[in-house]
Amino acid sequence: MALAWRHLRRAFHLETSSLRILKTYPSLSCASRTPASKLTFHTKPEMPSCDFSPERYQSLAYSHILEIHKQHLSPVRTAYFQKPLLLHQGHMEWLFDSDGNRYLDFFSGIVTVSVGHCHPKVNAVAQEQMERLWHTSSIFFHPQMHEYAEKLSALLPEPLKVIFLVNSGSEANDLAMVMARAYSKKTDIISFRGAYHGCSPYTLGLSNVGSFKMELPSGMGCHSTMCPDVFRGPWGGSYCRDSPVQTIRKCSCVPDCCQAKEQYIEQFKDTLNTCVAKSIAGFFAEPIQGVNGVVQYPKGFLKEVFELVRERGGVCIADEVQTGFGRLGSHFWGFQTQDVMPDIVTMAKGIGNGFPMAAVVTTSEIAKSLANCLLHFNTFGGSPLACAIGSAVLEVIKEENMQENSQEVGTYMLLKFANLRDEFDIIGDVRGKGLMVGIEMVQDKRSRRPLPLKEVNQIHEDCKDMGLIMGRGGPFSQTFRIMPPMCVTKPEVDFAVEVFRSVLIQHMERRAK
Ligand code: PMP
């Protein structure tokens, strides 16, 4: 209770200076509460302005949408929130629902809207290309594909210069698996526990997320290894991560000598010695894990692992589906932040700002091994429309300094959320890099046990009600994932942090009762 009071007093002092008290938060209407809660002030942080007005929603009624969904769409529930949002329009970092409510989008349609919803330049290029030519398939040439291949390859270091264009992250990773096996003439592939690399029958073997596993034969030759998670895993300390924010765990390491890294390397060696054949096909890793809750490995870990994999004849695959295209700020690609050189890089999501496209980039040697063993063909991959959009996305990232913005605004955001971590015992960890941020919720810092799902769901729901959309991740869905479009600004970050803070104050109040 004392803690809740401290938060409330601070909240009132801080927030009244910069924020307008708009209304009493509905779920906390005072009438039915204890006397203490009658004295609290519930503030709704004021949303930064937006100069865009959405059209009036004139499509299907919500009840009709629900009915159609029930009758005709996948029974697997993927939509967030008790009453899923019916979204209607988007503009840069903003989303509008069918009732005209505005939301700050801090998840970008799962890290996909890289340069902003309906970015005017990308839209204009798409419209122009739609008037000219949509589709040919790769049995013909068209300049958009060649222009795009030249632009994308210029962003990758030698010898990563050969590009295969496909349509989704799963397809890209499927192809990378085939390539690794065709090139090495071996079968075994290793990936981390907690990793998500796709949901196709082939990539399901790589994705080690319990909820995606089925009682069906899959994953032949795929093996999992311990994820070097320096917050939740057995080892981790105060210097492990390439992030402005370190874990709350203490260690006796000195910079550049990470004991946690050594321990996790031993685990990887154990996997090599016990689970796979003498020679392997490859190893897949995201530079920072997305679905697993923005998990960062100890610095230098991937570099050593790449060496171990190559000693066994395997190729190293960087899955840049979430980390690529400047999101991490300091570098354009996530693998560059780890100082490693992959043999194959896969990319999707942000590559098309929401248009379905993806790519696999590799060396000419590995690419040739594929050409030697099969005819690879993809009807839609590299369509004129996709390539024109992909080119426009690359231009916008450069022209509008979005990588630099990710670095500056992302670092600002990480430090602000780290202050909240110090304030609330239920925030166990704040981590990430650039505009890829994770906030792991715990029962308390000492135990690091995950905050129960019901509580995390409520916090998530409350943030949405205050106009902030975030994602979720981690094995217990305990981590909030924040990956806004890369055009996001500092005042918008301030708003998000205030929303999160107000919601946590309410949460502490609920808990204290
Ligand atoms: N790799 C990673 C790292 C991902 O996050 C995802 C999607 N969440 C995929 C691959 C699969 O991409 P898609 O859904 O486009 O098949």
Short mmCIF file of C-alpha atoms and ligand atoms in Angstrom, two decimals:
data_model
loop_
_atom_site.label_atom_id
_atom_site.label_comp_id
_atom_site.label_asym_id
_atom_site.label_seq_id
_atom_site.Cartn_x
_atom_site.Cartn_y
_atom_site.Cartn_z
CA MET A 1 0.00 0.00 0.00
CA ALA A 2 2.83 2.36 0.93
CA LEU A 3 4.39 1.68 -2.44
CA ALA A 4 1.14 2.44 -4.22
CA TRP A 5 0.87 5.72 -2.34
CA ARG A 6 4.39 6.72 -3.26
CA HIS A 7 3.60 6.08 -6.90
CA LEU A 8 0.36 7.98 -6.73
CA ARG A 9 1.91 11.01 -5.07
CA ARG A 10 4.72 11.07 -7.59
CA ALA A 11 2.29 10.51 -10.41
CA PHE A 12 0.18 13.44 -9.37
CA HIS A 13 3.11 15.82 -8.97
CA LEU A 14 4.81 14.82 -12.18
CA GLU A 15 1.83 14.38 -14.37
CA THR A 16 -0.13 17.46 -13.52
CA SER A 17 2.86 19.53 -14.60
CA SER A 18 2.91 18.14 -18.10
CA LEU A 19 -0.38 16.37 -18.61
CA ARG A 20 -4.00 17.28 -18.55
CA ILE A 21 -6.17 15.24 -16.18
CA LEU A 22 -8.80 14.07 -18.60
CA LYS A 23 -11.05 11.67 -16.82
CA THR A 24 -11.30 9.11 -14.08
CA TYR A 25 -10.19 5.82 -15.47
CA PRO A 26 -13.43 3.87 -16.03
CA SER A 27 -12.31 0.56 -14.57
CA LEU A 28 -11.45 2.36 -11.36
CA SER A 29 -14.62 4.36 -10.84
CA CYS A 30 -14.38 5.44 -7.22
CA ALA A 31 -17.90 4.68 -6.05
CA SER A 32 -17.33 0.99 -5.45
CA ARG A 33 -13.76 1.29 -4.19
CA THR A 34 -12.19 1.37 -0.76
CA PRO A 35 -11.84 4.79 0.88
CA ALA A 36 -8.14 4.97 0.02
CA SER A 37 -8.82 4.75 -3.69
CA LYS A 38 -11.30 7.62 -3.46
CA LEU A 39 -8.37 9.88 -2.86
CA THR A 40 -6.43 8.83 -5.94
CA PHE A 41 -6.14 10.84 -9.13
CA HIS A 42 -6.31 8.87 -12.33
CA THR A 43 -4.79 10.66 -15.22
CA LYS A 44 -4.87 9.90 -18.87
CA PRO A 45 -1.71 11.21 -20.47
CA GLU A 46 -2.43 13.58 -23.30
CA MET A 47 -1.72 12.18 -26.72
CA PRO A 48 0.67 14.10 -28.95
CA SER A 49 -1.17 15.79 -31.79
CA CYS A 50 -1.54 14.28 -35.24
CA ASP A 51 -2.38 16.33 -38.33
CA PHE A 52 -4.20 13.50 -40.08
CA SER A 53 -7.96 12.97 -39.98
CA PRO A 54 -9.26 9.50 -40.76
CA GLU A 55 -12.29 8.85 -42.94
CA ARG A 56 -15.49 7.89 -41.20
CA TYR A 57 -15.75 4.11 -40.91
CA GLN A 58 -18.58 2.91 -43.17
CA SER A 59 -17.92 -0.79 -43.51
CA LEU A 60 -19.20 -3.90 -41.70
CA ALA A 61 -20.69 -3.58 -38.22
CA TYR A 62 -18.55 -5.02 -35.40
CA SER A 63 -21.12 -7.72 -34.62
CA HIS A 64 -21.13 -8.80 -38.27
CA ILE A 65 -17.31 -8.94 -38.28
CA LEU A 66 -17.42 -11.21 -35.23
CA GLU A 67 -19.94 -13.49 -36.88
CA ILE A 68 -17.93 -13.78 -40.11
CA HIS A 69 -14.79 -14.42 -38.11
CA LYS A 70 -16.47 -17.21 -36.19
CA GLN A 71 -17.95 -18.84 -39.28
CA HIS A 72 -15.25 -18.42 -41.88
CA LEU A 73 -11.85 -17.56 -40.44
CA SER A 74 -9.20 -19.53 -38.61
CA PRO A 75 -10.41 -20.79 -35.22
CA VAL A 76 -6.91 -20.23 -33.83
CA ARG A 77 -7.22 -17.08 -31.80
CA THR A 78 -4.45 -14.63 -32.62
CA ALA A 79 -6.14 -11.26 -32.03
CA TYR A 80 -5.05 -9.26 -28.99
CA PHE A 81 -7.51 -7.99 -26.36
CA GLN A 82 -10.83 -9.20 -24.98
CA LYS A 83 -12.62 -7.21 -27.63
CA PRO A 84 -10.22 -7.26 -30.59
CA LEU A 85 -9.59 -3.87 -32.16
CA LEU A 86 -11.27 -3.27 -35.50
CA LEU A 87 -8.72 -1.14 -37.28
CA HIS A 88 -9.72 1.02 -40.15
CA GLN A 89 -6.94 3.36 -41.19
CA GLY A 90 -3.29 4.09 -40.55
CA HIS A 91 -1.05 7.09 -40.90
CA MET A 92 2.67 6.85 -40.09
CA GLU A 93 2.90 5.85 -36.39
CA TRP A 94 -0.87 6.20 -35.85
CA LEU A 95 -3.75 3.76 -36.17
CA PHE A 96 -7.48 4.52 -36.15
CA ASP A 97 -10.23 2.11 -35.18
CA SER A 98 -13.77 1.87 -36.52
CA ASP A 99 -15.00 4.25 -33.80
CA GLY A 100 -12.47 6.89 -34.82
CA ASN A 101 -10.20 6.33 -31.78
CA ARG A 102 -6.55 7.04 -32.37
CA TYR A 103 -3.74 4.76 -31.14
CA LEU A 104 0.01 5.18 -31.04
CA ASP A 105 1.26 2.06 -32.78
CA PHE A 106 4.26 0.73 -30.88
CA PHE A 107 4.20 -2.68 -32.52
CA SER A 108 3.98 -1.89 -36.26
CA GLY A 109 1.82 -4.89 -37.17
CA ILE A 110 4.45 -7.17 -35.60
CA VAL A 111 7.57 -5.19 -36.51
CA THR A 112 6.51 -4.88 -40.13
CA VAL A 113 5.53 -1.27 -40.80
CA SER A 114 9.08 -0.01 -40.90
CA VAL A 115 8.74 3.53 -42.30
CA GLY A 116 5.16 4.34 -41.28
CA HIS A 117 1.62 3.29 -42.15
CA CYS A 118 0.71 4.40 -45.67
CA HIS A 119 3.94 6.38 -45.99
CA PRO A 120 3.19 8.93 -48.76
CA LYS A 121 6.28 8.16 -50.87
CA VAL A 122 5.81 4.38 -50.65
CA ASN A 123 2.11 4.78 -51.47
CA ALA A 124 2.85 6.99 -54.48
CA VAL A 125 5.42 4.53 -55.86
CA ALA A 126 3.01 1.61 -55.33
CA GLN A 127 0.19 3.45 -57.12
CA GLU A 128 2.45 4.38 -60.03
CA GLN A 129 3.65 0.80 -60.40
CA MET A 130 0.10 -0.56 -60.17
CA GLU A 131 -0.81 1.54 -63.19
CA ARG A 132 2.18 0.19 -65.11
CA LEU A 133 2.67 -3.53 -64.36
CA TRP A 134 1.79 -5.75 -61.40
CA HIS A 135 3.03 -9.16 -62.19
CA THR A 136 5.19 -11.09 -64.63
CA SER A 137 6.77 -13.97 -62.61
CA SER A 138 10.47 -14.67 -63.00
CA ILE A 139 10.16 -16.20 -66.46
CA PHE A 140 10.52 -12.59 -67.69
CA PHE A 141 12.81 -9.72 -66.79
CA HIS A 142 11.51 -6.40 -65.50
CA PRO A 143 13.65 -3.47 -64.37
CA GLN A 144 12.14 -3.16 -60.88
CA MET A 145 13.64 -6.47 -59.83
CA HIS A 146 17.08 -5.58 -61.16
CA GLU A 147 17.03 -2.10 -59.66
CA TYR A 148 15.98 -3.55 -56.34
CA ALA A 149 18.63 -6.27 -56.37
CA GLU A 150 21.29 -3.64 -57.04
CA LYS A 151 20.05 -1.39 -54.22
CA LEU A 152 19.67 -4.16 -51.64
CA SER A 153 22.99 -5.81 -52.42
CA ALA A 154 24.75 -2.45 -52.00
CA LEU A 155 23.63 -2.53 -48.37
CA LEU A 156 25.23 -5.90 -47.67
CA PRO A 157 28.94 -6.60 -47.23
CA GLU A 158 30.98 -8.87 -49.53
CA PRO A 159 30.51 -11.77 -50.18
CA LEU A 160 26.75 -11.52 -49.47
CA LYS A 161 25.69 -10.42 -52.91
CA VAL A 162 23.21 -12.92 -54.40
CA ILE A 163 19.54 -12.32 -53.71
CA PHE A 164 16.52 -14.64 -53.88
CA LEU A 165 13.17 -12.88 -53.62
CA VAL A 166 10.25 -14.60 -51.92
CA ASN A 167 7.09 -13.53 -50.09
CA SER A 168 7.33 -14.20 -46.35
CA GLY A 169 9.80 -14.80 -43.56
CA SER A 170 8.87 -18.47 -43.35
CA GLU A 171 9.51 -18.91 -47.06
CA ALA A 172 12.84 -17.14 -46.74
CA ASN A 173 13.90 -19.43 -43.88
CA ASP A 174 12.61 -22.52 -45.72
CA LEU A 175 14.84 -21.59 -48.60
CA ALA A 176 17.80 -20.85 -46.33
CA MET A 177 17.40 -24.32 -44.77
CA VAL A 178 17.39 -25.94 -48.20
CA MET A 179 20.47 -23.94 -49.20
CA ALA A 180 22.38 -24.80 -46.03
CA ARG A 181 21.69 -28.49 -46.61
CA ALA A 182 22.36 -28.39 -50.34
CA TYR A 183 25.65 -26.59 -49.83
CA SER A 184 26.94 -28.60 -46.88
CA LYS A 185 25.39 -31.90 -48.04
CA LYS A 186 24.54 -32.42 -44.38
CA THR A 187 21.22 -32.41 -42.53
CA ASP A 188 21.51 -31.20 -38.94
CA ILE A 189 20.57 -27.62 -38.16
CA ILE A 190 20.71 -25.98 -34.74
CA SER A 191 18.57 -23.11 -33.45
CA PHE A 192 17.89 -21.60 -30.03
CA ARG A 193 15.13 -22.63 -27.67
CA GLY A 194 12.60 -19.83 -27.76
CA ALA A 195 13.55 -18.91 -31.33
CA TYR A 196 10.84 -18.24 -33.89
CA HIS A 197 11.82 -18.65 -37.52
CA GLY A 198 8.43 -19.38 -39.10
CA CYS A 199 5.45 -21.62 -39.10
CA SER A 200 5.78 -23.57 -42.36
CA PRO A 201 6.15 -27.35 -41.99
CA TYR A 202 9.91 -26.98 -42.62
CA THR A 203 10.62 -23.99 -40.35
CA LEU A 204 8.45 -25.39 -37.55
CA GLY A 205 11.48 -27.53 -36.81
CA LEU A 206 13.57 -24.39 -36.25
CA SER A 207 10.97 -22.56 -34.20
CA ASN A 208 11.29 -23.70 -30.61
CA VAL A 209 8.22 -22.06 -29.16
CA GLY A 210 6.02 -24.53 -27.30
CA SER A 211 2.70 -23.12 -28.44
CA PHE A 212 3.61 -23.69 -32.09
CA LYS A 213 4.58 -27.34 -31.67
CA MET A 214 2.13 -29.92 -32.96
CA GLU A 215 1.78 -33.63 -32.51
CA LEU A 216 2.78 -34.17 -36.10
CA PRO A 217 6.06 -35.32 -37.54
CA SER A 218 8.16 -32.25 -38.28
CA GLY A 219 11.60 -30.86 -37.76
CA MET A 220 13.66 -33.73 -39.11
CA GLY A 221 17.32 -32.88 -38.49
CA CYS A 222 16.51 -29.78 -36.45
CA HIS A 223 18.01 -29.50 -32.96
CA SER A 224 17.56 -26.92 -30.25
CA THR A 225 20.20 -25.48 -27.96
CA MET A 226 20.00 -23.34 -24.83
CA CYS A 227 19.14 -19.72 -25.46
CA PRO A 228 21.75 -17.51 -23.81
CA ASP A 229 19.17 -15.30 -22.13
CA VAL A 230 21.12 -13.15 -19.69
CA PHE A 231 18.05 -12.08 -17.73
CA ARG A 232 15.99 -15.28 -17.42
CA GLY A 233 18.67 -17.88 -18.04
CA PRO A 234 20.99 -19.39 -15.42
CA TRP A 235 23.81 -16.91 -16.13
CA GLY A 236 23.87 -13.19 -16.69
CA GLY A 237 25.27 -10.05 -15.14
CA SER A 238 25.88 -6.36 -15.37
CA TYR A 239 27.85 -6.03 -18.61
CA CYS A 240 26.52 -8.75 -20.90
CA ARG A 241 24.42 -6.92 -23.42
CA ASP A 242 24.93 -4.61 -26.33
CA SER A 243 22.30 -2.23 -24.98
CA PRO A 244 22.20 1.07 -23.10
CA VAL A 245 20.43 -0.88 -20.33
CA GLN A 246 21.94 -3.88 -18.54
CA THR A 247 20.18 -6.49 -16.41
CA ILE A 248 19.61 -6.03 -12.68
CA ARG A 249 21.81 -9.09 -12.07
CA LYS A 250 25.17 -8.44 -10.52
CA CYS A 251 28.38 -10.16 -11.57
CA SER A 252 32.06 -9.93 -10.88
CA CYS A 253 33.02 -9.68 -14.55
CA VAL A 254 35.15 -6.91 -15.89
CA PRO A 255 34.24 -5.37 -19.26
CA ASP A 256 35.29 -7.64 -22.16
CA CYS A 257 35.36 -10.77 -20.00
CA CYS A 258 31.88 -12.16 -19.62
CA GLN A 259 31.53 -15.26 -17.49
CA ALA A 260 27.93 -15.73 -18.64
CA LYS A 261 29.15 -15.91 -22.23
CA GLU A 262 31.66 -18.62 -21.32
CA GLN A 263 28.97 -20.68 -19.57
CA TYR A 264 26.57 -20.43 -22.50
CA ILE A 265 29.35 -21.35 -24.93
CA GLU A 266 29.89 -24.52 -22.89
CA GLN A 267 26.20 -25.30 -23.35
CA PHE A 268 26.50 -24.83 -27.10
CA LYS A 269 29.54 -27.14 -27.19
CA ASP A 270 27.51 -29.68 -25.25
CA THR A 271 24.80 -29.56 -27.94
CA LEU A 272 27.45 -30.07 -30.63
CA ASN A 273 28.89 -33.02 -28.75
CA THR A 274 25.66 -34.74 -27.84
CA CYS A 275 22.81 -33.88 -30.22
CA VAL A 276 24.13 -33.61 -33.78
CA ALA A 277 26.26 -35.50 -36.28
CA LYS A 278 29.98 -34.78 -36.58
CA SER A 279 29.28 -32.48 -39.52
CA ILE A 280 26.30 -30.21 -39.60
CA ALA A 281 24.39 -28.18 -42.19
CA GLY A 282 24.07 -24.98 -40.24
CA PHE A 283 22.96 -22.77 -37.41
CA PHE A 284 20.12 -20.21 -37.38
CA ALA A 285 19.93 -17.20 -35.06
CA GLU A 286 18.14 -13.89 -34.87
CA PRO A 287 20.66 -11.23 -33.80
CA ILE A 288 18.09 -10.28 -31.13
CA GLN A 289 15.17 -12.64 -30.58
CA GLY A 290 11.81 -11.09 -31.33
CA VAL A 291 9.00 -13.51 -30.48
CA ASN A 292 10.92 -14.77 -27.45
CA GLY A 293 10.66 -11.27 -25.96
CA VAL A 294 13.60 -9.21 -27.29
CA VAL A 295 16.20 -11.55 -25.85
CA GLN A 296 19.80 -10.37 -26.26
CA TYR A 297 22.77 -12.70 -26.00
CA PRO A 298 26.04 -11.89 -24.24
CA LYS A 299 28.37 -9.78 -26.36
CA GLY A 300 30.74 -11.93 -28.39
CA PHE A 301 28.59 -15.05 -28.02
CA LEU A 302 27.49 -15.31 -31.64
CA LYS A 303 31.04 -14.73 -32.87
CA GLU A 304 32.34 -17.75 -30.97
CA VAL A 305 29.36 -19.86 -31.95
CA PHE A 306 29.83 -19.04 -35.64
CA GLU A 307 33.40 -20.34 -35.36
CA LEU A 308 32.24 -23.56 -33.68
CA VAL A 309 29.58 -24.09 -36.35
CA ARG A 310 32.08 -23.56 -39.17
CA GLU A 311 34.51 -26.00 -37.57
CA ARG A 312 31.73 -28.59 -38.03
CA GLY A 313 31.24 -27.64 -41.69
CA GLY A 314 27.99 -25.75 -41.10
CA VAL A 315 26.87 -22.42 -42.50
CA CYS A 316 25.64 -19.56 -40.28
CA ILE A 317 22.28 -17.99 -41.01
CA ALA A 318 21.22 -14.63 -39.59
CA ASP A 319 17.45 -14.24 -39.46
CA GLU A 320 17.02 -10.48 -39.85
CA VAL A 321 13.25 -10.64 -40.25
CA GLN A 322 12.78 -8.35 -37.23
CA THR A 323 16.21 -6.82 -36.69
CA GLY A 324 17.07 -5.63 -40.19
CA PHE A 325 16.61 -2.38 -42.12
CA GLY A 326 18.08 -0.01 -39.55
CA ARG A 327 15.76 -0.83 -36.64
CA LEU A 328 18.67 -1.46 -34.26
CA GLY A 329 20.02 2.03 -34.92
CA SER A 330 23.77 1.61 -34.70
CA HIS A 331 23.86 -0.63 -37.78
CA PHE A 332 21.62 -1.45 -40.73
CA TRP A 333 21.72 -5.19 -40.00
CA GLY A 334 21.58 -6.94 -36.66
CA PHE A 335 24.49 -9.25 -37.46
CA GLN A 336 26.76 -6.18 -37.77
CA THR A 337 26.00 -5.30 -34.14
CA GLN A 338 27.44 -8.71 -33.16
CA ASP A 339 30.52 -8.32 -35.34
CA VAL A 340 29.79 -11.51 -37.27
CA MET A 341 29.61 -12.34 -40.95
CA PRO A 342 26.80 -14.77 -41.78
CA ASP A 343 26.81 -17.01 -44.84
CA ILE A 344 23.10 -16.48 -45.42
CA VAL A 345 20.84 -13.62 -44.34
CA THR A 346 17.04 -13.86 -44.37
CA MET A 347 14.78 -10.81 -44.27
CA ALA A 348 11.05 -10.03 -44.41
CA LYS A 349 8.53 -7.84 -42.49
CA GLY A 350 10.09 -4.34 -42.55
CA ILE A 351 11.50 -4.94 -46.05
CA GLY A 352 8.12 -4.02 -47.59
CA ASN A 353 6.59 -1.76 -44.92
CA GLY A 354 3.66 -4.20 -44.79
CA PHE A 355 3.65 -5.34 -48.41
CA PRO A 356 4.25 -9.11 -48.49
CA MET A 357 7.82 -9.59 -49.64
CA ALA A 358 10.97 -11.25 -48.29
CA ALA A 359 14.49 -12.13 -49.37
CA VAL A 360 17.38 -14.48 -48.85
CA VAL A 361 20.86 -13.10 -49.47
CA THR A 362 23.90 -15.31 -49.69
CA THR A 363 27.28 -15.83 -51.31
CA SER A 364 27.55 -16.82 -54.97
CA GLU A 365 29.11 -20.13 -53.89
CA ILE A 366 26.16 -21.10 -51.71
CA ALA A 367 23.69 -19.79 -54.31
CA LYS A 368 25.31 -21.99 -56.97
CA SER A 369 24.92 -25.09 -54.85
CA LEU A 370 21.19 -24.52 -54.98
CA ALA A 371 21.22 -24.01 -58.73
CA ASN A 372 23.13 -27.29 -59.09
CA CYS A 373 20.54 -29.41 -57.37
CA LEU A 374 17.13 -28.06 -58.30
CA LEU A 375 15.12 -25.61 -60.26
CA HIS A 376 14.13 -23.00 -57.73
CA PHE A 377 11.02 -21.09 -58.65
CA ASN A 378 8.63 -18.73 -56.91
CA THR A 379 5.60 -17.31 -58.77
CA PHE A 380 5.22 -14.07 -56.84
CA GLY A 381 8.71 -13.52 -55.43
CA GLY A 382 10.24 -10.32 -56.79
CA SER A 383 7.11 -9.05 -58.53
CA PRO A 384 7.32 -5.58 -60.10
CA LEU A 385 5.00 -4.24 -57.41
CA ALA A 386 6.95 -5.77 -54.51
CA CYS A 387 10.29 -4.59 -55.89
CA ALA A 388 9.06 -1.04 -56.54
CA ILE A 389 7.77 -0.89 -52.97
CA GLY A 390 10.96 -2.44 -51.58
CA SER A 391 13.04 0.19 -53.42
CA ALA A 392 10.87 3.01 -52.09
CA VAL A 393 11.25 1.67 -48.54
CA LEU A 394 15.04 1.67 -48.86
CA GLU A 395 14.98 5.23 -50.22
CA VAL A 396 12.75 6.46 -47.40
CA ILE A 397 14.95 4.87 -44.72
CA LYS A 398 17.90 6.77 -46.17
CA GLU A 399 16.21 10.09 -47.08
CA GLU A 400 14.44 10.39 -43.76
CA ASN A 401 17.41 9.21 -41.64
CA MET A 402 15.32 6.48 -40.09
CA GLN A 403 18.26 4.40 -38.91
CA GLU A 404 19.64 7.45 -37.08
CA ASN A 405 16.18 8.09 -35.65
CA SER A 406 16.03 4.50 -34.40
CA GLN A 407 19.33 5.01 -32.64
CA GLU A 408 18.44 8.33 -31.05
CA VAL A 409 14.79 7.82 -30.17
CA GLY A 410 15.36 4.14 -29.29
CA THR A 411 18.15 4.95 -26.84
CA TYR A 412 16.03 7.73 -25.34
CA MET A 413 13.14 5.30 -24.91
CA LEU A 414 15.27 2.53 -23.39
CA LEU A 415 16.64 4.89 -20.75
CA LYS A 416 13.18 6.20 -19.92
CA PHE A 417 11.77 2.70 -19.52
CA ALA A 418 14.82 1.76 -17.45
CA ASN A 419 13.78 4.51 -14.99
CA LEU A 420 10.39 2.84 -14.72
CA ARG A 421 12.10 -0.47 -14.07
CA ASP A 422 13.84 1.13 -11.10
CA GLU A 423 10.52 2.48 -9.89
CA PHE A 424 8.35 -0.66 -10.15
CA ASP A 425 9.26 -4.03 -8.69
CA ILE A 426 7.12 -5.79 -11.30
CA ILE A 427 9.33 -4.63 -14.17
CA GLY A 428 12.13 -7.17 -14.07
CA ASP A 429 14.03 -6.13 -17.13
CA VAL A 430 14.20 -3.48 -19.82
CA ARG A 431 16.37 -4.37 -22.78
CA GLY A 432 16.94 -3.95 -26.45
CA LYS A 433 18.65 -1.79 -28.94
CA GLY A 434 17.38 1.02 -31.16
CA LEU A 435 13.67 0.65 -31.72
CA MET A 436 13.50 -2.98 -30.60
CA VAL A 437 12.67 -2.87 -26.91
CA GLY A 438 11.46 -5.47 -24.43
CA ILE A 439 9.94 -4.91 -20.99
CA GLU A 440 9.78 -8.14 -19.00
CA MET A 441 7.14 -8.24 -16.27
CA VAL A 442 7.82 -10.25 -13.11
CA GLN A 443 6.13 -11.01 -9.81
CA ASP A 444 9.07 -9.33 -8.11
CA LYS A 445 12.66 -8.56 -9.01
CA ARG A 446 14.11 -11.00 -6.52
CA SER A 447 12.40 -14.14 -7.83
CA ARG A 448 12.24 -13.02 -11.50
CA ARG A 449 9.19 -15.29 -11.79
CA PRO A 450 6.92 -14.14 -14.62
CA LEU A 451 4.00 -11.92 -13.74
CA PRO A 452 0.83 -14.04 -14.06
CA LEU A 453 -0.79 -13.91 -17.47
CA LYS A 454 -4.00 -12.38 -16.14
CA GLU A 455 -2.11 -9.40 -14.77
CA VAL A 456 -0.02 -8.86 -17.89
CA ASN A 457 -3.20 -9.08 -20.00
CA GLN A 458 -4.84 -6.42 -17.87
CA ILE A 459 -1.87 -4.07 -18.14
CA HIS A 460 -1.82 -4.64 -21.90
CA GLU A 461 -5.53 -3.93 -22.17
CA ASP A 462 -5.27 -0.79 -20.00
CA CYS A 463 -2.45 0.60 -22.16
CA LYS A 464 -4.59 0.05 -25.26
CA ASP A 465 -7.49 1.85 -23.59
CA MET A 466 -5.20 4.82 -23.04
CA GLY A 467 -4.19 4.79 -26.70
CA LEU A 468 -0.95 2.78 -26.68
CA ILE A 469 -0.57 -0.43 -28.67
CA MET A 470 2.30 -2.72 -27.72
CA GLY A 471 3.14 -6.32 -28.57
CA ARG A 472 3.76 -9.35 -26.39
CA GLY A 473 6.39 -12.06 -26.33
CA GLY A 474 8.32 -14.53 -24.25
CA PRO A 475 7.55 -18.10 -23.14
CA PHE A 476 4.88 -16.89 -20.69
CA SER A 477 3.78 -13.94 -22.81
CA GLN A 478 5.28 -11.90 -19.97
CA THR A 479 7.28 -9.43 -22.05
CA PHE A 480 5.92 -6.31 -23.70
CA ARG A 481 7.50 -5.82 -27.09
CA ILE A 482 7.93 -2.30 -28.38
CA MET A 483 8.88 -1.87 -32.03
CA PRO A 484 7.25 1.27 -33.43
CA PRO A 485 7.58 2.44 -37.03
CA MET A 486 11.00 4.05 -37.34
CA CYS A 487 9.50 7.54 -37.79
CA VAL A 488 8.46 7.72 -34.13
CA THR A 489 9.40 10.86 -32.15
CA LYS A 490 10.56 11.63 -28.60
CA PRO A 491 7.27 13.31 -27.56
CA GLU A 492 5.49 10.12 -28.62
CA VAL A 493 7.90 8.09 -26.51
CA ASP A 494 7.17 10.42 -23.57
CA PHE A 495 3.47 9.73 -24.05
CA ALA A 496 4.02 5.97 -24.17
CA VAL A 497 6.15 6.00 -21.03
CA GLU A 498 3.56 8.09 -19.16
CA VAL A 499 0.76 5.75 -20.27
CA PHE A 500 2.72 2.71 -19.10
CA ARG A 501 3.49 4.41 -15.81
CA SER A 502 -0.12 5.44 -15.17
CA VAL A 503 -1.28 1.92 -15.96
CA LEU A 504 1.26 0.39 -13.59
CA ILE A 505 0.19 2.76 -10.82
CA GLN A 506 -3.39 1.58 -11.30
CA HIS A 507 -2.14 -1.97 -11.31
CA MET A 508 -0.28 -1.52 -8.03
CA GLU A 509 -3.44 -0.08 -6.59
CA ARG A 510 -5.49 -3.08 -7.69
CA ARG A 511 -2.88 -5.43 -6.25
CA ALA A 512 -2.76 -3.60 -2.95
CA LYS A 513 -6.48 -4.21 -2.36
N1 PMP B 1 11.64 -15.07 -38.54
C1 PMP B 1 11.35 -14.22 -37.54
C2 PMP B 1 12.47 -13.73 -36.68
C3 PMP B 1 10.05 -13.80 -37.32
O1 PMP B 1 9.79 -12.97 -36.31
C4 PMP B 1 9.03 -14.27 -38.17
C5 PMP B 1 7.58 -13.83 -37.98
N2 PMP B 1 7.22 -13.42 -36.73
C6 PMP B 1 9.36 -15.16 -39.19
C7 PMP B 1 10.68 -15.53 -39.35
C8 PMP B 1 8.31 -15.69 -40.10
O2 PMP B 1 7.84 -14.68 -40.93
P1 PMP B 1 6.43 -14.81 -41.67
O3 PMP B 1 5.36 -14.68 -40.65
O4 PMP B 1 6.46 -13.67 -42.67
O5 PMP B 1 6.41 -16.13 -42.35
#
